[in-house]
Amino acid sequence: MASIDLDKMLVKIKSSQWALADIDWDAPGADLITDEQWPKLKAFMADLMWIEHVGARAFAAMAKKAPTETLREIYTYFHAEEQRHANAEMALMKRWGMLDGDEIPEPNINLRLVIEWLDRYADEMPVYVLGTVVPMLEVALDGALCSFLLETVDDPVCHAAFQKINDDESRHLGVGFTVMEMQGRSKTFIQLTQMVAPLLDPRLILGIASYFPLLNKMRDNIMEMGLPEEKLYNAMRKFEKIGGRTADGRRNPWFQIISRHGRFVINRNNRFYHAPVDALVKVTQYIPRRALPAVPSWVKELTYRPAA
Amino acid sequence: MNTPSPSAKKPAKTGGTRKAPVKRPSVKAVAKPVSVLIIGAGFAGLGMAIQLQQAGIRDIVILERADAVGGTWRDNRYPGAACDIPSNLYSYSFAQNPNWSRSFSGSGEILDYIHYLVSHFNLAPYIRFKQNVTGLNFDENAGLWHASIEGGDTVRARAVVMAQGPLSNAIFPDIAGLEKYKGHTIHSARWDHDYDFSNKRVAVIGTGASAVQIIPELVKQAGFVKVFQRTPGWVLPRPDFETPEWNKALFRKFPGTQDALRKALYVTHESMALAVIWNSPLTRIAERIGRLHLRRQVKDRWLRRQLTPDFRIGCKRVLLSNDYYPALQQPNCKLVTWPIDRLSEQGIRTAEGIEHQFDCIVFATGFDVCKTGTPFPITGLGGRALHDEWARGAQAYKSINVAGYPNLFLTFGPNSGPGHNSALVYMESQLDYAVRGIQKILDEDLKMLDVKADAQAAHNKAIQARLANTNWNSGCKSWYLTEDGHNVTMYPGFATQYALQMRTLDEADYRRTPMAGG
Ligand SMILES: Cc1cc2nc3c(=O)[nH]c(=O)nc-3n(C[C@H](O)[C@H](O)[C@H](O)COP(=O)(O)OP(=O)(O)OC[C@H]3O[C@@H](n4cnc5c(N)ncnc54)[C@H](O)[C@@H]3O)c2cc1C
Ligand SMILES: [Fe+2]
Ligand SMILES: [Fe+2]
């Protein structure tokens, strides 16, 4: 699979837009959610929706840092598209009676930390850091969460919505991997080393401190839902496989770091990694909500209503 | 200089509705050729007529497609419309107005000033309204331009001045579904003064110079306003003050004091060139002022981020406003930065999947600036078409003449635009130059006064070299540039430099063909 032409991709993105209004949220089928599924699905959807929203914010940061005008525009669209996914997932939750009135579901504490970090520091991160983390999360989502959801939920409206969401995601991945390769290409060893310099940046370390527990926490939630752990790991392996398919991709040090980290996550026996991170997940559950600053105002843009 | 009548006493008028006092019958092709034909009755066309008249040339016809004078200021009557260069500089030095009510006058007051020019200099007899010029053709045997007018009439003239305006053709953006939307639509340059905004849900598309003036006013009137932004511009504070009465009296009594203010304003704006045109330490300072202005007026971090420009100041037109940022934060206003996907029957669909529904959409989306091609076909020597020659970007000699199109004078021609100073300062240099050229044609009875192609090429080579290191060419997309990034609109230098360029008409650069010898 050769790298894609980003200019053509932008045209394709623009012509593939859809809106919540394209879906009939009141169509029959909502009752196909079983009573047993309902509470777990509610927690799952809330996480999923927040992950989309966090992905949106990451794309917003990437748009600011994009090296070309085309990429800037692509990321601006992806920012909006992730928001659209979050909105659509909220509309599903509304359909399934999972929203209390107009309330946006509460994000779990690990997401809350990631939101906080994104709001403070994402714009200052070099584009290749987010440019590698985001495809990783997208693979995990696309490959595991969404397909799992579709396997367990029979509601046709859910399928219709995720058909559209997955179409968008395939474009996100295409661009994500292409950019990772671009960053590995035609860079000298010294430049590649410099790309890793931000690792020493305390702001990034903070980010890592919120990202690692999020992954483990997600893993826990998913298994709660009955997703075989193996599915998530397969998806993460896919990241390593696609990202490393070309020499350029493999040269990107951030690909190396993230995919190696992915291997840690997958390997449950790696106590060296999981013991502290799982501990972190536990510890974070004790952070009092009051200790966190108010949610940033971009969070308030979420809505399940097709028309405003 | 006589004192203009105090404009403040005139009743406020509404856009484009002023009728010509008398409608003259249109002239048939058989009519005698005129000495000078001027296309357009805005600041440029009227200023041209005044200067020609001062030089003793009175055989003039002005063709204006609308039914009133004023151009920009007749058309742009949206709430909040005003100039963003101080009125004392955004006016003609040969017709100063001591009565400007504030530093930046509103469009009504500017339009009154234009009407004052017409009556004071007795220009009405020259003007023919509702005459839309659709083409210009040079007859090289007779040395005459033929102007075709919509409806079939023709006017012939020894010399033609193009004063049809750089920003006179309003455009709607290229958005899918534009024709599907069923609600009310208004373009900023064609304001609908009869529409009642109270309790209406209103969208404003665009955040340029017009939008930042409209939005604060709309927020006061409408039920809810959503502002759709693609790229945020630099906004600087607007030092706008009412002129105290004693000040007006002083100007009336001692016009010299107004001259002095005008000169001071001129120098101040000239120094802004350093910040706006080139990347200099002043550019950094201007950007810092912009960021401080934003920080002081917008407390929310995300909104501030949405409003922070990501290009160098000066690359696009700098916006001046004290009330734009506060307006966006009113409870009945919201900034939307999601990309627009399409218009639907009821509103605007953006990429986050939501349909924003409105009673009315205001398009503050600017104008079709002729950067490639011409507003109507212009045919010169040997049937050459200016539209073709300019297909890849307009080009002229000193912005005013084009080789192969004799006796034709452009106002706001290629590379004559100011980024930091009053357009009318530049205009005065162009008017003087055109008068000199036209005088030569008439006095020496020339059939053709045609600039030499190599002189034009040399001029453009120098201009483009100087443009290469300006802020306009620093990478942002703007209406200053052609699709392939050529800057054919802006003049890369101080107004003083431009004036110097226009001061002399260098005969060696022209080919002169006498009437008799032809
Ligand atoms: C909202 C706005 C604010 C501005 N503020 C400033 C400012 O603060 N400072 C500044 O320096 N500049 C400003 N400008 C730029 C402004 O356009 C010029 O300063 C100046 O007014 C242009 O005068 P003009 O006579 O060349 O063109 P116009 O005023 O546009 O007049 C052209 C005339 O030609 C007529 N016409 C056009 N085509 C034809 C045709 N084919 N046949 C017959 N008639 C035709 C039009 O109807 C119009 O009346 C502003 C522009 C806008 C739109
Ligand atoms: Fe998504
Ligand atoms: Fe995605």
mmCIF file of N, CA and C and ligand atoms in Angstrom, chain A residues 52 59 82 85 138 168-169 172, ligand 3:
data_model
loop_
_atom_site.group_PDB
_atom_site.id
_atom_site.type_symbol
_atom_site.label_atom_id
_atom_site.label_comp_id
_atom_site.label_asym_id
_atom_site.label_seq_id
_atom_site.Cartn_x
_atom_site.Cartn_y
_atom_site.Cartn_z
ATOM 1 N N GLU A 52 -13.638 9.757 21.388
ATOM 2 C CA GLU A 52 -13.790 10.482 20.118
ATOM 3 C C GLU A 52 -13.516 11.966 20.348
ATOM 4 N N PHE A 59 -6.676 16.350 17.143
ATOM 5 C CA PHE A 59 -6.596 16.805 15.751
ATOM 6 C C PHE A 59 -6.554 18.332 15.675
ATOM 7 N N GLU A 82 -14.288 13.939 14.289
ATOM 8 C CA GLU A 82 -14.283 13.238 15.578
ATOM 9 C C GLU A 82 -15.389 13.798 16.475
ATOM 10 N N HIS A 85 -18.472 12.225 15.404
ATOM 11 C CA HIS A 85 -18.622 10.872 15.947
ATOM 12 C C HIS A 85 -19.133 10.939 17.384
ATOM 13 N N GLU A 138 -6.577 5.387 17.252
ATOM 14 C CA GLU A 138 -7.592 5.161 16.228
ATOM 15 C C GLU A 138 -7.656 3.700 15.848
ATOM 16 N N ASP A 168 -15.321 7.305 7.843
ATOM 17 C CA ASP A 168 -14.445 8.429 8.208
ATOM 18 C C ASP A 168 -13.130 7.897 8.776
ATOM 19 N N GLU A 169 -13.239 6.902 9.664
ATOM 20 C CA GLU A 169 -12.043 6.406 10.336
ATOM 21 C C GLU A 169 -11.036 5.827 9.362
ATOM 22 N N HIS A 172 -9.022 8.582 8.296
ATOM 23 C CA HIS A 172 -8.114 9.060 9.348
ATOM 24 C C HIS A 172 -6.864 8.189 9.397
HETATM 25 FE FE FE C 3 -10.627 9.027 13.885
#
